[in-house]
Short mmCIF file of C-alpha atoms in Angstrom, two decimals:
data_model
loop_
_atom_site.label_atom_id
_atom_site.label_comp_id
_atom_site.label_asym_id
_atom_site.label_seq_id
_atom_site.Cartn_x
_atom_site.Cartn_y
_atom_site.Cartn_z
CA MET P 6 110.84 102.09 107.85
CA SER P 7 111.71 104.62 110.34
CA LEU P 8 109.78 107.91 110.32
CA THR P 9 112.03 111.42 108.54
CA ALA P 10 111.85 114.68 109.50
CA LYS P 11 108.87 114.92 107.17
CA ASP P 12 107.27 111.84 108.52
CA LYS P 13 106.82 113.34 111.51
CA GLU P 14 105.87 116.82 110.96
CA THR P 15 103.12 115.13 108.62
CA VAL P 16 102.01 113.14 111.26
CA LYS P 17 101.79 115.89 114.16
CA ALA P 18 100.00 118.77 110.92
CA PHE P 19 97.68 116.69 110.40
CA TRP P 20 97.31 115.65 113.77
CA ALA P 21 96.16 118.56 115.03
CA LYS P 22 93.18 119.12 111.92
CA VAL P 23 92.08 115.78 113.97
CA ALA P 24 92.04 115.66 117.07
CA PRO P 25 88.70 117.46 117.46
CA LYS P 26 86.92 114.38 115.65
CA ALA P 27 89.54 112.48 117.91
CA GLU P 28 86.77 110.31 119.59
CA ASP P 29 84.18 110.15 117.20
CA ILE P 30 87.42 108.56 115.17
CA GLY P 31 88.00 106.13 117.69
CA GLN P 32 84.16 105.15 118.23
CA ASP P 33 84.16 104.77 114.07
CA ALA P 34 87.17 102.63 113.24
CA LEU P 35 86.43 100.51 116.95
CA SER P 36 83.17 99.52 115.46
CA ARG P 37 84.63 98.79 111.67
CA MET P 38 87.58 96.39 113.19
CA LEU P 39 84.50 94.79 115.03
CA ALA P 40 82.40 94.39 112.42
CA VAL P 41 84.63 93.82 109.38
CA TYR P 42 87.31 91.81 111.79
CA PRO P 43 85.24 89.49 114.28
CA GLN P 44 87.97 87.53 115.28
CA THR P 45 89.26 90.78 117.05
CA LYS P 46 85.60 90.08 118.94
CA THR P 47 87.42 87.57 121.20
CA TYR P 48 89.69 90.23 122.90
CA PHE P 49 85.55 91.94 124.23
CA SER P 50 84.01 89.39 125.46
CA HIS P 51 83.41 90.68 128.96
CA TRP P 52 81.40 93.39 127.22
CA LYS P 53 77.59 93.65 126.95
CA ASP P 54 77.59 94.78 123.47
CA MET P 55 79.81 95.42 120.87
CA SER P 56 77.28 96.89 118.42
CA ALA P 57 78.67 100.71 116.76
CA GLY P 58 77.47 103.81 119.00
CA SER P 59 77.67 101.34 121.77
CA ALA P 60 78.99 102.93 125.62
CA PRO P 61 81.78 100.10 125.95
CA VAL P 62 82.72 100.90 122.01
CA LYS P 63 82.79 105.33 123.29
CA LYS P 64 84.60 104.64 125.95
CA HIS P 65 87.50 102.16 124.25
CA GLY P 66 87.62 104.45 120.94
CA ALA P 67 88.30 107.24 123.19
CA THR P 68 90.61 105.67 125.24
CA VAL P 69 92.60 104.02 121.51
CA MET P 70 92.80 107.44 121.19
CA GLY P 71 94.14 109.30 123.49
CA GLY P 72 97.10 106.51 123.44
CA VAL P 73 97.35 108.18 119.59
CA ALA P 74 97.36 111.83 121.14
CA ASP P 75 100.22 110.25 123.50
CA ALA P 76 102.21 108.61 120.96
CA VAL P 77 102.15 111.72 118.57
CA THR P 78 103.46 114.06 121.77
CA LYS P 79 106.39 111.05 121.73
CA ILE P 80 106.72 110.83 118.26
CA ASP P 81 111.21 111.30 118.47
CA ASP P 82 111.26 108.09 120.94
CA LEU P 83 108.23 106.05 120.90
CA THR P 84 109.91 102.67 121.85
CA SER P 85 110.75 104.65 125.08
CA GLY P 86 107.51 106.68 125.07
CA LEU P 87 104.60 103.47 125.20
CA LEU P 88 107.32 101.73 127.38
CA SER P 89 103.83 100.90 129.93
CA LEU P 90 101.92 100.81 127.20
CA SER P 91 103.36 97.86 125.97
CA GLU P 92 103.76 96.42 129.02
CA LEU P 93 99.43 96.54 129.22
CA HIS P 94 99.84 95.40 126.08
CA ALA P 95 102.49 92.15 126.75
CA PHE P 96 101.40 90.67 129.79
CA THR P 97 97.79 91.80 130.59
CA LEU P 98 96.29 92.40 128.03
CA ARG P 99 98.14 90.09 125.81
CA VAL P 100 96.19 90.83 121.87
CA ASP P 101 98.15 89.13 119.51
CA PRO P 102 100.21 91.94 117.59
CA ALA P 103 98.91 91.19 114.29
CA ASN P 104 95.32 93.32 114.83
CA PHE P 105 97.11 96.68 115.81
CA LYS P 106 98.03 96.52 111.69
CA ILE P 107 93.89 95.59 111.83
CA LEU P 108 92.95 98.57 114.38
CA ALA P 109 95.48 101.14 112.29
CA HIS P 110 93.90 100.07 108.99
CA ASN P 111 90.41 100.36 110.24
CA ILE P 112 91.72 103.84 111.75
CA LEU P 113 93.09 104.68 107.97
CA VAL P 114 89.65 104.20 106.68
CA VAL P 115 88.20 107.16 109.55
CA PHE P 116 90.41 109.28 108.74
CA ALA P 117 89.60 108.75 104.33
CA ILE P 118 85.91 109.33 105.60
CA LYS P 119 85.86 111.79 107.55
CA PHE P 120 88.74 113.85 106.59
CA PRO P 121 89.04 113.36 101.90
CA SER P 122 90.25 116.23 101.22
CA ASP P 123 93.60 116.51 103.64
CA PHE P 124 93.95 112.76 103.58
CA THR P 125 95.97 112.66 100.67
CA PRO P 126 99.02 110.05 99.34
CA GLU P 127 101.49 111.69 101.12
CA VAL P 128 99.05 111.99 104.42
CA HIS P 129 98.65 108.44 104.22
CA VAL P 130 102.08 107.16 103.92
CA SER P 131 103.19 109.21 107.02
CA VAL P 132 100.62 108.30 109.15
CA ASP P 133 100.72 104.64 107.90
CA LYS P 134 104.45 104.59 109.06
CA PHE P 135 103.43 106.24 112.10
CA LEU P 136 100.87 103.88 113.01
CA ALA P 137 103.20 100.90 112.17
CA ALA P 138 106.09 102.92 114.79
CA LEU P 139 103.70 102.42 117.81
CA ALA P 140 102.94 99.41 116.64
CA ARG P 141 106.02 98.40 116.48
CA ALA P 142 106.65 100.35 119.98
CA LEU P 143 103.45 97.97 121.53
CA SER P 144 104.98 95.58 120.80
CA GLU P 145 108.26 95.70 122.16
CA LYS P 146 107.77 93.73 125.61
CA TYR P 147 106.34 91.09 124.38
CA ARG P 148 109.43 89.01 124.63
CA MET L 11 60.52 51.66 75.45
CA GLY L 12 59.23 55.22 74.30
CA GLY L 13 56.31 56.61 76.03
CA ALA L 14 55.27 54.29 79.23
CA GLN L 15 58.97 54.66 80.72
CA LEU L 16 59.33 58.62 80.04
CA ASP L 17 56.20 58.54 81.53
CA VAL L 18 57.64 56.43 85.29
CA TYR L 19 61.00 58.78 84.07
CA LYS L 20 59.12 61.43 84.49
CA VAL L 21 57.31 61.26 87.19
CA ASP L 22 60.33 60.04 88.96
CA LEU L 23 61.98 63.21 88.32
CA LEU L 24 58.93 65.01 90.30
CA GLY L 25 59.44 62.67 92.85
CA LEU L 26 62.58 62.93 93.32
CA LEU L 27 62.13 67.08 93.17
CA THR L 28 59.60 67.14 95.48
CA HIS L 29 61.19 64.76 97.71
CA THR L 30 64.43 67.21 96.98
CA ARG L 31 62.24 70.46 98.27
CA GLN L 32 61.32 68.54 101.69
CA ARG L 33 65.16 68.04 102.80
CA LYS L 34 67.00 71.09 102.90
CA GLN L 35 70.11 70.00 99.65
CA PRO L 36 73.23 71.19 100.82
CA ASN L 37 74.87 73.59 98.65
CA GLN L 38 75.92 71.06 95.32
CA ASN L 39 79.50 72.91 95.71
CA SER L 40 80.03 73.51 99.04
CA LYS L 41 83.65 75.50 98.22
CA MET L 42 81.27 78.21 97.11
CA VAL L 43 81.44 81.95 98.12
CA LYS L 44 77.77 82.46 99.95
CA TRP L 45 76.65 86.74 99.33
CA SER L 46 74.11 87.20 102.18
CA ASP L 47 71.33 89.55 99.76
CA PHE L 48 72.54 92.11 102.03
CA GLU L 49 76.38 91.78 100.84
CA ARG L 50 75.81 91.40 96.94
CA ALA L 51 73.65 94.79 97.01
CA ALA L 52 75.92 97.05 98.67
CA ILE L 53 78.64 95.37 96.45
CA GLN L 54 76.68 96.56 93.43
CA ASP L 55 75.38 99.76 94.74
CA ILE L 56 79.32 100.42 95.63
CA PHE L 57 80.11 99.51 92.23
CA SER L 58 77.65 101.47 90.54
CA LYS L 59 78.55 104.41 92.85
CA ILE L 60 82.24 104.85 92.80
CA ASN L 61 84.02 106.35 89.67
CA TYR L 62 85.84 103.58 88.01
CA ASP L 63 88.24 106.26 86.18
CA VAL L 64 89.85 108.11 89.74
CA VAL L 65 88.73 104.97 91.81
CA GLY L 66 90.81 103.04 89.81
CA CYS L 67 94.18 105.48 89.55
CA ALA L 68 93.97 106.79 93.11
CA ALA L 69 94.32 102.95 94.78
CA LEU L 70 97.08 102.31 91.77
CA SER L 71 98.74 105.13 92.97
CA ARG L 72 98.15 105.27 96.67
CA CYS L 73 99.87 101.61 97.03
CA LEU L 74 103.15 102.94 94.73
CA ILE L 75 103.63 105.63 97.05
CA VAL L 76 102.52 104.14 100.40
CA TYR L 77 103.98 100.51 99.62
CA PRO L 78 107.01 101.72 97.50
CA TRP L 79 108.46 98.49 97.13
CA THR L 80 105.33 97.72 94.78
CA GLN L 81 106.83 99.60 92.47
CA ARG L 82 109.32 96.18 91.37
CA TYR L 83 106.20 95.60 89.05
CA PHE L 84 105.90 98.45 87.13
CA GLY L 85 109.49 99.60 86.05
CA GLY L 86 108.48 100.38 82.72
CA PHE L 87 106.06 103.51 83.46
CA GLY L 88 108.62 106.09 83.69
CA ASN L 89 108.52 108.29 86.13
CA LEU L 90 107.21 107.50 89.64
CA TYR L 91 109.72 109.65 91.77
CA ASN L 92 107.88 110.89 93.78
CA ALA L 93 104.03 111.59 94.98
CA ALA L 94 102.83 113.96 92.92
CA ALA L 95 105.00 111.66 89.68
CA ILE L 96 103.19 108.80 90.95
CA THR L 97 99.56 110.59 90.86
CA SER L 98 100.47 112.32 87.57
CA ASN L 99 101.20 109.47 85.48
CA PRO L 100 98.95 108.07 82.59
CA LYS L 101 100.52 105.06 82.68
CA VAL L 102 99.07 104.48 86.31
CA ALA L 103 95.54 105.76 85.60
CA ALA L 104 95.98 103.43 82.72
CA HIS L 105 95.89 101.08 84.55
CA GLY L 106 93.92 101.51 87.02
CA LYS L 107 91.92 101.35 85.11
CA VAL L 108 92.60 97.75 83.81
CA ILE L 109 92.65 97.01 87.41
CA MET L 110 88.84 98.32 87.67
CA ALA L 111 87.95 95.90 84.17
CA GLY L 112 89.07 93.33 85.99
CA LEU L 113 87.13 93.67 89.75
CA GLU L 114 84.14 94.37 87.78
CA LYS L 115 83.97 90.83 86.55
CA ALA L 116 84.63 90.45 89.65
CA VAL L 117 81.32 92.14 90.35
CA LYS L 118 80.07 90.13 87.50
CA ASN L 119 80.38 86.62 88.21
CA MET L 120 80.20 86.68 92.52
CA ASP L 121 78.84 83.58 92.54
CA ASP L 122 82.54 82.08 91.04
CA ILE L 123 85.16 84.26 91.13
CA LYS L 124 87.46 81.85 91.26
CA THR L 125 86.82 80.52 87.53
CA THR L 126 86.40 83.87 86.68
CA TYR L 127 89.77 84.66 87.66
CA LYS L 128 91.99 81.72 86.61
CA ASP L 129 93.61 82.74 83.56
CA LEU L 130 94.22 86.61 86.29
CA SER L 131 95.81 84.20 88.84
CA VAL L 132 98.40 82.55 86.29
CA LEU L 133 99.36 85.41 84.36
CA HIS L 134 100.03 87.56 88.11
CA SER L 135 101.52 84.04 89.02
CA GLU L 136 103.47 82.96 85.78
CA LYS L 137 104.15 85.70 83.90
CA LEU L 138 103.80 89.06 85.75
CA GLN L 139 105.63 86.97 88.84
CA VAL L 140 103.43 89.26 91.56
CA ASP L 141 104.42 88.79 95.28
CA PRO L 142 100.99 87.67 95.56
CA ASP L 143 100.93 89.87 99.39
CA ASN L 144 101.15 92.53 97.80
CA PHE L 145 97.60 91.82 96.51
CA ASN L 146 96.69 92.76 100.20
CA LEU L 147 98.34 96.31 100.09
CA LEU L 148 96.65 97.44 96.41
CA ALA L 149 92.98 95.91 98.28
CA ASP L 150 93.71 97.71 101.40
CA CYS L 151 94.51 100.94 99.32
CA LEU L 152 91.15 100.21 97.92
CA THR L 153 88.91 100.27 100.79
CA ILE L 154 90.56 103.35 101.72
CA VAL L 155 89.92 105.32 98.35
CA VAL L 156 86.34 104.00 98.01
CA ALA L 157 85.88 104.80 101.68
CA GLY L 158 86.94 108.19 100.47
CA GLN L 159 84.76 108.44 98.00
CA MET L 160 81.68 107.02 99.45
CA GLY L 161 81.89 109.40 102.78
CA ALA L 162 79.17 108.27 105.61
CA ALA L 163 77.50 105.56 102.67
CA PHE L 164 80.43 103.19 103.73
CA THR L 165 78.70 102.10 106.61
CA PRO L 166 80.73 99.85 109.02
CA GLU L 167 78.39 96.85 106.87
CA VAL L 168 79.38 98.10 103.30
CA HIS L 169 83.38 98.25 104.72
CA GLY L 170 82.39 94.41 105.56
CA ALA L 171 80.67 93.38 102.70
CA PHE L 172 83.84 94.97 100.67
CA GLN L 173 85.73 93.32 102.56
CA LYS L 174 84.73 90.38 101.87
CA PHE L 175 84.82 90.89 98.16
CA LEU L 176 88.55 92.10 98.17
CA ALA L 177 88.81 88.78 100.60
CA VAL L 178 87.59 86.51 97.69
CA VAL L 179 88.84 88.42 94.70
CA VAL L 180 92.33 87.81 96.19
CA ALA L 181 92.28 84.57 97.64
CA SER L 182 90.57 84.09 93.76
CA LEU L 183 93.96 85.76 92.00
CA ARG L 184 96.35 82.99 94.47
CA LYS L 185 94.74 80.65 93.93
CA GLN L 186 96.67 79.24 90.14
CA TYR L 187 99.62 79.78 92.20
CA HIS L 188 102.38 76.65 92.93
#
């Protein structure tokens, strides 16, 4: 399920539209993930406040979307482009890769809410494929 | 027999009822899904606000577009060759309505979705032979479509309630698979 040229074009065009709101998107997606999939909270037990709109959630949402923005620029070779991020997740953070799918879904939900007319089914499939490819690249160094 | 014994029986019953009220009685059927007041209200609210015709068709279309292997179950639907064909396909729209009608049954029977869906589960497992992992794919698409329709009203808390509802629906549909 690799990205076609059309997928890459679609992702870049959609990202150009949503990038100005990246921090809000990140915060919203992360808040949703923590609220709707409470098992993900286990990775953030060091945060004093996990509620939507809290400072750590805001900051981390921005960090995550920064990673996504970076991935968009490296869309032609995600595996080598995200190598150090993969090492971070594999050896330091040790996030179970199943959670990448969960966060990706929540990012898509936020896209649907904030960009209802732009997030068409065609954009949805390309972005879903991109986030899945991103997750695969992040999982690269796990074992 | 007769009056006296009945009176004794009545007193006993009253005693039992009072005793029951004083002691916290565990849920009769501990396997029943427990819904909070917020969750119940959120689900009823979502289903009162969304446009059934739009949501059913849009969710099914997205599922067929985003996860194209799901098209395997719709061989008789004609033209599913591309996104435009899928979104304008009348059989997809009609089936979207069937799905929404099925979901409405669950909304009206939230306290026993498992029993409500028994026949539907048998249908999907024995006749339609749908891989139950596909239920999650359609559920994800439904969430995305409902989120798009409701906008900011689809808060993380409402989203959580909807996710729980869909999880119960999916589990109930999986129940009769052997």
